[in-house]
């Protein structure tokens, strides 16, 4: 029997969010709990908060956990916007230990990959066919690529070099805020980024997510690219939902 409930945790630069998830509907069951990300966000400090979140819900099943990093076989490989101590950390083992679970009951995955898994399962059905690329615009830019619904993990297209710059340093949503850009100015940068990306991977569909997709009407209509663009339907909770799904379905690395 397939489990109909799961538990997901989304670890971000400012908050660590967890919730029970209804895996038939792709929706949270009850409220999510958010705790500020500790500073510095070392693996040990983050693990303590994650344990607190899981205890709060008295959840004893498998747990899916996202990190804004490349994850290979449960080991975090990069740390673009997180504490450098995460590089080389066996996150699977760390969380299994602190949550008192078997390593197999922990599913670690990249945050954008998790959000993409949620969109593929519960969002626009068009995303399940052909090549779909989800991009999350937040502190950085996350990417997730799917071929007929199957994930190609850890794509890291936020770090594509565009016009001599790391793309996320110019086109992440945080840059819009930090540089005080208007939606119009920022959309131009996003447009340039998406043009470079579509010319390299020729997707059938882009899904744009991240907090800034709540105000999608202010910038998505300004985009002028070949590929069809839709707005993520799960928005803020996509990471949690995707993580919970990964924990139940298992993930490939
Ligand atoms: C990281 C990615 C992550 C993205 C969104 C990037 O800086 O390299 O792993 O998915 O930010 O959080």
GROMACS .gro file of C-alpha atoms and ligand atoms in nm:
model
  265
    1UNK     CA    1   0.000   0.000   0.000
    2UNK     CA    2   0.132   0.345  -0.086
    3UNK     CA    3   0.148   0.588   0.202
    4UNK     CA    4  -0.096   0.874   0.171
    5UNK     CA    5   0.081   1.093   0.424
    6UNK     CA    6   0.439   1.208   0.432
    7UNK     CA    7   0.658   1.460   0.605
    8UNK     CA    8   0.876   1.720   0.440
    9UNK     CA    9   1.126   1.979   0.559
   10UNK     CA   10   1.256   2.265   0.347
   11UNK     CA   11   1.584   2.417   0.467
   12UNK     CA   12   1.637   2.768   0.338
   13UNK     CA   13   1.871   3.056   0.411
   14UNK     CA   14   1.622   3.233   0.637
   15UNK     CA   15   1.381   2.966   0.758
   16UNK     CA   16   1.346   2.594   0.818
   17UNK     CA   17   0.991   2.483   0.739
   18UNK     CA   18   0.825   2.149   0.796
   19UNK     CA   19   0.478   2.003   0.763
   20UNK     CA   20   0.273   1.689   0.725
   21UNK     CA   21   0.174   1.639   0.364
   22UNK     CA   22  -0.127   1.477   0.202
   23UNK     CA   23   0.037   1.290  -0.086
   24UNK     CA   24  -0.287   1.237  -0.274
   25UNK     CA   25  -0.368   1.606  -0.293
   26UNK     CA   26  -0.017   1.749  -0.278
   27UNK     CA   27  -0.125   1.977   0.003
   28UNK     CA   28  -0.019   2.041   0.360
   29UNK     CA   29  -0.218   1.878   0.639
   30UNK     CA   30  -0.267   2.151   0.897
   31UNK     CA   31  -0.019   2.431   0.953
   32UNK     CA   32   0.348   2.422   0.873
   33UNK     CA   33   0.605   2.509   1.139
   34UNK     CA   34   0.875   2.762   1.050
   35UNK     CA   35   1.179   2.826   1.267
   36UNK     CA   36   1.446   3.083   1.177
   37UNK     CA   37   1.757   2.925   1.029
   38UNK     CA   38   2.026   2.940   1.300
   39UNK     CA   39   2.330   3.162   1.241
   40UNK     CA   40   2.580   3.039   1.157
   41UNK     CA   41   2.381   2.766   0.979
   42UNK     CA   42   2.629   2.489   1.052
   43UNK     CA   43   2.517   2.130   0.990
   44UNK     CA   44   2.491   2.063   1.365
   45UNK     CA   45   2.288   2.377   1.439
   46UNK     CA   46   2.052   2.309   1.147
   47UNK     CA   47   2.013   1.943   1.247
   48UNK     CA   48   1.898   2.050   1.594
   49UNK     CA   49   1.627   2.271   1.446
   50UNK     CA   50   1.518   1.995   1.208
   51UNK     CA   51   1.484   1.756   1.504
   52UNK     CA   52   1.272   2.016   1.683
   53UNK     CA   53   1.041   2.049   1.384
   54UNK     CA   54   0.994   1.671   1.352
   55UNK     CA   55   0.930   1.636   1.729
   56UNK     CA   56   0.670   1.913   1.715
   57UNK     CA   57   0.460   1.700   1.479
   58UNK     CA   58   0.532   1.375   1.666
   59UNK     CA   59   0.605   1.221   1.325
   60UNK     CA   60   0.778   0.883   1.327
   61UNK     CA   61   0.784   0.792   0.956
   62UNK     CA   62   1.035   0.869   0.681
   63UNK     CA   63   1.142   1.231   0.638
   64UNK     CA   64   1.227   1.418   0.318
   65UNK     CA   65   1.466   1.711   0.360
   66UNK     CA   66   1.579   1.974   0.110
   67UNK     CA   67   1.901   2.174   0.106
   68UNK     CA   68   2.001   2.455  -0.132
   69UNK     CA   69   2.294   2.244  -0.248
   70UNK     CA   70   2.397   1.964  -0.482
   71UNK     CA   71   2.326   1.632  -0.309
   72UNK     CA   72   2.496   1.312  -0.425
   73UNK     CA   73   2.408   0.994  -0.237
   74UNK     CA   74   2.299   1.199   0.063
   75UNK     CA   75   2.621   1.401   0.076
   76UNK     CA   76   2.603   1.776   0.027
   77UNK     CA   77   2.858   1.886  -0.233
   78UNK     CA   78   2.822   2.263  -0.261
   79UNK     CA   79   2.730   2.565  -0.049
   80UNK     CA   80   2.653   2.866  -0.268
   81UNK     CA   81   2.425   3.037  -0.016
   82UNK     CA   82   2.473   2.823   0.294
   83UNK     CA   83   2.749   2.763   0.550
   84UNK     CA   84   3.061   2.619   0.380
   85UNK     CA   85   3.072   2.344   0.644
   86UNK     CA   86   2.797   2.172   0.445
   87UNK     CA   87   3.043   2.084   0.169
   88UNK     CA   88   3.123   1.716   0.214
   89UNK     CA   89   2.872   1.669   0.498
   90UNK     CA   90   2.691   1.335   0.488
   91UNK     CA   91   2.349   1.492   0.543
   92UNK     CA   92   2.173   1.154   0.523
   93UNK     CA   93   2.380   1.022   0.815
   94UNK     CA   94   2.358   1.346   1.014
   95UNK     CA   95   1.978   1.363   0.997
   96UNK     CA   96   1.932   0.987   1.046
   97UNK     CA   97   2.133   1.020   1.367
   98UNK     CA   98   1.958   1.325   1.506
   99UNK     CA   99   1.612   1.196   1.408
  100UNK     CA  100   1.686   0.844   1.529
  101UNK     CA  101   1.602   0.680   1.197
  102UNK     CA  102   1.761   0.445   0.948
  103UNK     CA  103   1.948   0.621   0.668
  104UNK     CA  104   1.693   0.472   0.424
  105UNK     CA  105   1.418   0.666   0.599
  106UNK     CA  106   1.582   0.998   0.516
  107UNK     CA  107   1.555   1.140   0.164
  108UNK     CA  108   1.792   1.431   0.102
  109UNK     CA  109   1.747   1.636  -0.211
  110UNK     CA  110   1.820   1.970  -0.367
  111UNK     CA  111   1.554   2.233  -0.288
  112UNK     CA  112   1.467   2.311  -0.651
  113UNK     CA  113   1.456   1.940  -0.739
  114UNK     CA  114   1.205   1.893  -0.456
  115UNK     CA  115   0.993   2.186  -0.572
  116UNK     CA  116   1.001   2.045  -0.924
  117UNK     CA  117   0.891   1.700  -0.808
  118UNK     CA  118   0.591   1.861  -0.639
  119UNK     CA  119   0.499   2.059  -0.951
  120UNK     CA  120   0.531   1.753  -1.175
  121UNK     CA  121   0.305   1.547  -0.950
  122UNK     CA  122   0.050   1.806  -0.848
  123UNK     CA  123   0.081   2.105  -1.082
  124UNK     CA  124  -0.004   2.172  -1.447
  125UNK     CA  125  -0.036   1.829  -1.619
  126UNK     CA  126   0.143   1.973  -1.926
  127UNK     CA  127   0.464   1.961  -1.719
  128UNK     CA  128   0.465   1.581  -1.729
  129UNK     CA  129   0.538   1.561  -2.101
  130UNK     CA  130   0.858   1.649  -2.281
  131UNK     CA  131   1.136   1.854  -2.125
  132UNK     CA  132   1.019   2.074  -1.839
  133UNK     CA  133   1.247   2.309  -1.649
  134UNK     CA  134   1.147   2.458  -1.318
  135UNK     CA  135   1.336   2.762  -1.193
  136UNK     CA  136   1.305   2.905  -0.844
  137UNK     CA  137   1.389   3.272  -0.802
  138UNK     CA  138   1.482   3.348  -0.443
  139UNK     CA  139   1.813   3.415  -0.265
  140UNK     CA  140   1.971   3.226  -0.555
  141UNK     CA  141   1.828   3.059  -0.864
  142UNK     CA  142   1.747   2.689  -0.837
  143UNK     CA  143   1.674   2.460  -1.130
  144UNK     CA  144   1.510   2.123  -1.184
  145UNK     CA  145   1.489   1.948  -1.521
  146UNK     CA  146   1.244   1.670  -1.609
  147UNK     CA  147   1.210   1.451  -1.916
  148UNK     CA  148   0.857   1.308  -1.932
  149UNK     CA  149   0.828   1.360  -1.556
  150UNK     CA  150   1.160   1.202  -1.468
  151UNK     CA  151   1.407   1.422  -1.284
  152UNK     CA  152   1.765   1.484  -1.396
  153UNK     CA  153   1.895   1.583  -1.049
  154UNK     CA  154   2.134   1.861  -0.947
  155UNK     CA  155   2.132   2.069  -1.263
  156UNK     CA  156   2.245   2.397  -1.096
  157UNK     CA  157   2.147   2.619  -1.389
  158UNK     CA  158   2.137   2.915  -1.152
  159UNK     CA  159   2.514   2.917  -1.192
  160UNK     CA  160   2.513   2.935  -1.568
  161UNK     CA  161   2.753   3.205  -1.682
  162UNK     CA  162   2.554   3.475  -1.858
  163UNK     CA  163   2.737   3.775  -2.007
  164UNK     CA  164   3.036   3.704  -1.786
  165UNK     CA  165   2.840   3.671  -1.461
  166UNK     CA  166   2.710   3.391  -1.244
  167UNK     CA  167   2.342   3.409  -1.347
  168UNK     CA  168   2.197   3.414  -0.996
  169UNK     CA  169   2.416   3.711  -0.900
  170UNK     CA  170   2.225   3.918  -1.159
  171UNK     CA  171   1.881   3.761  -1.186
  172UNK     CA  172   1.787   3.607  -0.848
  173UNK     CA  173   1.491   3.770  -0.672
  174UNK     CA  174   1.723   3.879  -0.389
  175UNK     CA  175   1.921   4.087  -0.640
  176UNK     CA  176   1.605   4.273  -0.736
  177UNK     CA  177   1.559   4.369  -0.370
  178UNK     CA  178   1.926   4.439  -0.293
  179UNK     CA  179   1.977   4.658  -0.597
  180UNK     CA  180   1.632   4.819  -0.572
  181UNK     CA  181   1.540   4.713  -0.928
  182UNK     CA  182   1.189   4.768  -1.064
  183UNK     CA  183   1.002   4.461  -1.190
  184UNK     CA  184   1.066   4.594  -1.539
  185UNK     CA  185   1.444   4.615  -1.488
  186UNK     CA  186   1.460   4.278  -1.320
  187UNK     CA  187   1.238   4.108  -1.581
  188UNK     CA  188   1.488   4.218  -1.847
  189UNK     CA  189   1.761   4.029  -1.663
  190UNK     CA  190   1.539   3.723  -1.619
  191UNK     CA  191   1.453   3.740  -1.987
  192UNK     CA  192   1.821   3.743  -2.085
  193UNK     CA  193   1.888   3.450  -1.852
  194UNK     CA  194   1.598   3.242  -1.984
  195UNK     CA  195   1.700   3.315  -2.343
  196UNK     CA  196   2.051   3.181  -2.283
  197UNK     CA  197   1.912   2.877  -2.104
  198UNK     CA  198   1.646   2.796  -2.365
  199UNK     CA  199   1.908   2.814  -2.639
  200UNK     CA  200   2.114   2.553  -2.455
  201UNK     CA  201   1.853   2.301  -2.341
  202UNK     CA  202   1.546   2.370  -2.556
  203UNK     CA  203   1.281   2.289  -2.297
  204UNK     CA  204   0.911   2.256  -2.386
  205UNK     CA  205   0.804   2.440  -2.073
  206UNK     CA  206   0.949   2.667  -1.805
  207UNK     CA  207   0.783   2.674  -1.464
  208UNK     CA  208   0.882   2.978  -1.260
  209UNK     CA  209   0.861   2.960  -0.883
  210UNK     CA  210   1.003   3.109  -0.565
  211UNK     CA  211   0.845   3.380  -0.348
  212UNK     CA  212   0.850   3.632  -0.635
  213UNK     CA  213   0.609   3.412  -0.832
  214UNK     CA  214   0.333   3.536  -0.599
  215UNK     CA  215   0.360   3.866  -0.788
  216UNK     CA  216   0.395   3.692  -1.124
  217UNK     CA  217   0.156   3.933  -1.299
  218UNK     CA  218   0.417   4.207  -1.252
  219UNK     CA  219   0.695   4.035  -1.446
  220UNK     CA  220   0.593   3.712  -1.623
  221UNK     CA  221   0.394   3.901  -1.893
  222UNK     CA  222   0.708   4.106  -1.967
  223UNK     CA  223   0.904   3.797  -2.069
  224UNK     CA  224   0.956   3.757  -2.440
  225UNK     CA  225   1.109   3.417  -2.506
  226UNK     CA  226   1.040   3.121  -2.731
  227UNK     CA  227   0.949   2.873  -2.456
  228UNK     CA  228   0.611   2.873  -2.286
  229UNK     CA  229   0.627   2.998  -1.925
  230UNK     CA  230   0.383   2.901  -1.650
  231UNK     CA  231   0.384   3.002  -1.286
  232UNK     CA  232   0.443   2.736  -1.020
  233UNK     CA  233   0.115   2.635  -0.863
  234UNK     CA  234   0.239   2.519  -0.522
  235UNK     CA  235   0.452   2.828  -0.459
  236UNK     CA  236   0.591   2.841  -0.105
  237UNK     CA  237   0.509   2.487  -0.006
  238UNK     CA  238   0.646   2.310  -0.312
  239UNK     CA  239   0.974   2.221  -0.138
  240UNK     CA  240   0.798   2.063   0.159
  241UNK     CA  241   0.555   1.869  -0.060
  242UNK     CA  242   0.831   1.745  -0.294
  243UNK     CA  243   1.051   1.641  -0.003
  244UNK     CA  244   0.766   1.443   0.153
  245UNK     CA  245   0.698   1.271  -0.180
  246UNK     CA  246   1.068   1.185  -0.220
  247UNK     CA  247   1.078   1.030   0.127
  248UNK     CA  248   0.791   0.798   0.044
  249UNK     CA  249   0.886   0.717  -0.315
  250UNK     CA  250   1.260   0.704  -0.258
  251UNK     CA  251   1.502   0.903  -0.470
  252UNK     CA  252   1.769   0.813  -0.717
  253UNK     CA  253   2.108   0.981  -0.704
  254LIG     C1  254   2.231   2.661  -0.521
  254LIG     C2  255   2.131   2.557  -0.564
  254LIG     C3  256   1.993   2.590  -0.510
  254LIG     C4  257   1.955   2.733  -0.546
  254LIG     C5  258   1.821   2.773  -0.487
  254LIG     C6  259   2.181   2.798  -0.560
  254LIG     O1  260   2.272   2.895  -0.517
  254LIG     O2  261   2.358   2.638  -0.581
  254LIG     O3  262   2.172   2.430  -0.519
  254LIG     O4  263   1.899   2.501  -0.562
  254LIG     O5  264   2.054   2.822  -0.502
  254LIG     O6  265   1.821   2.769  -0.348
   0.00000   0.00000   0.00000
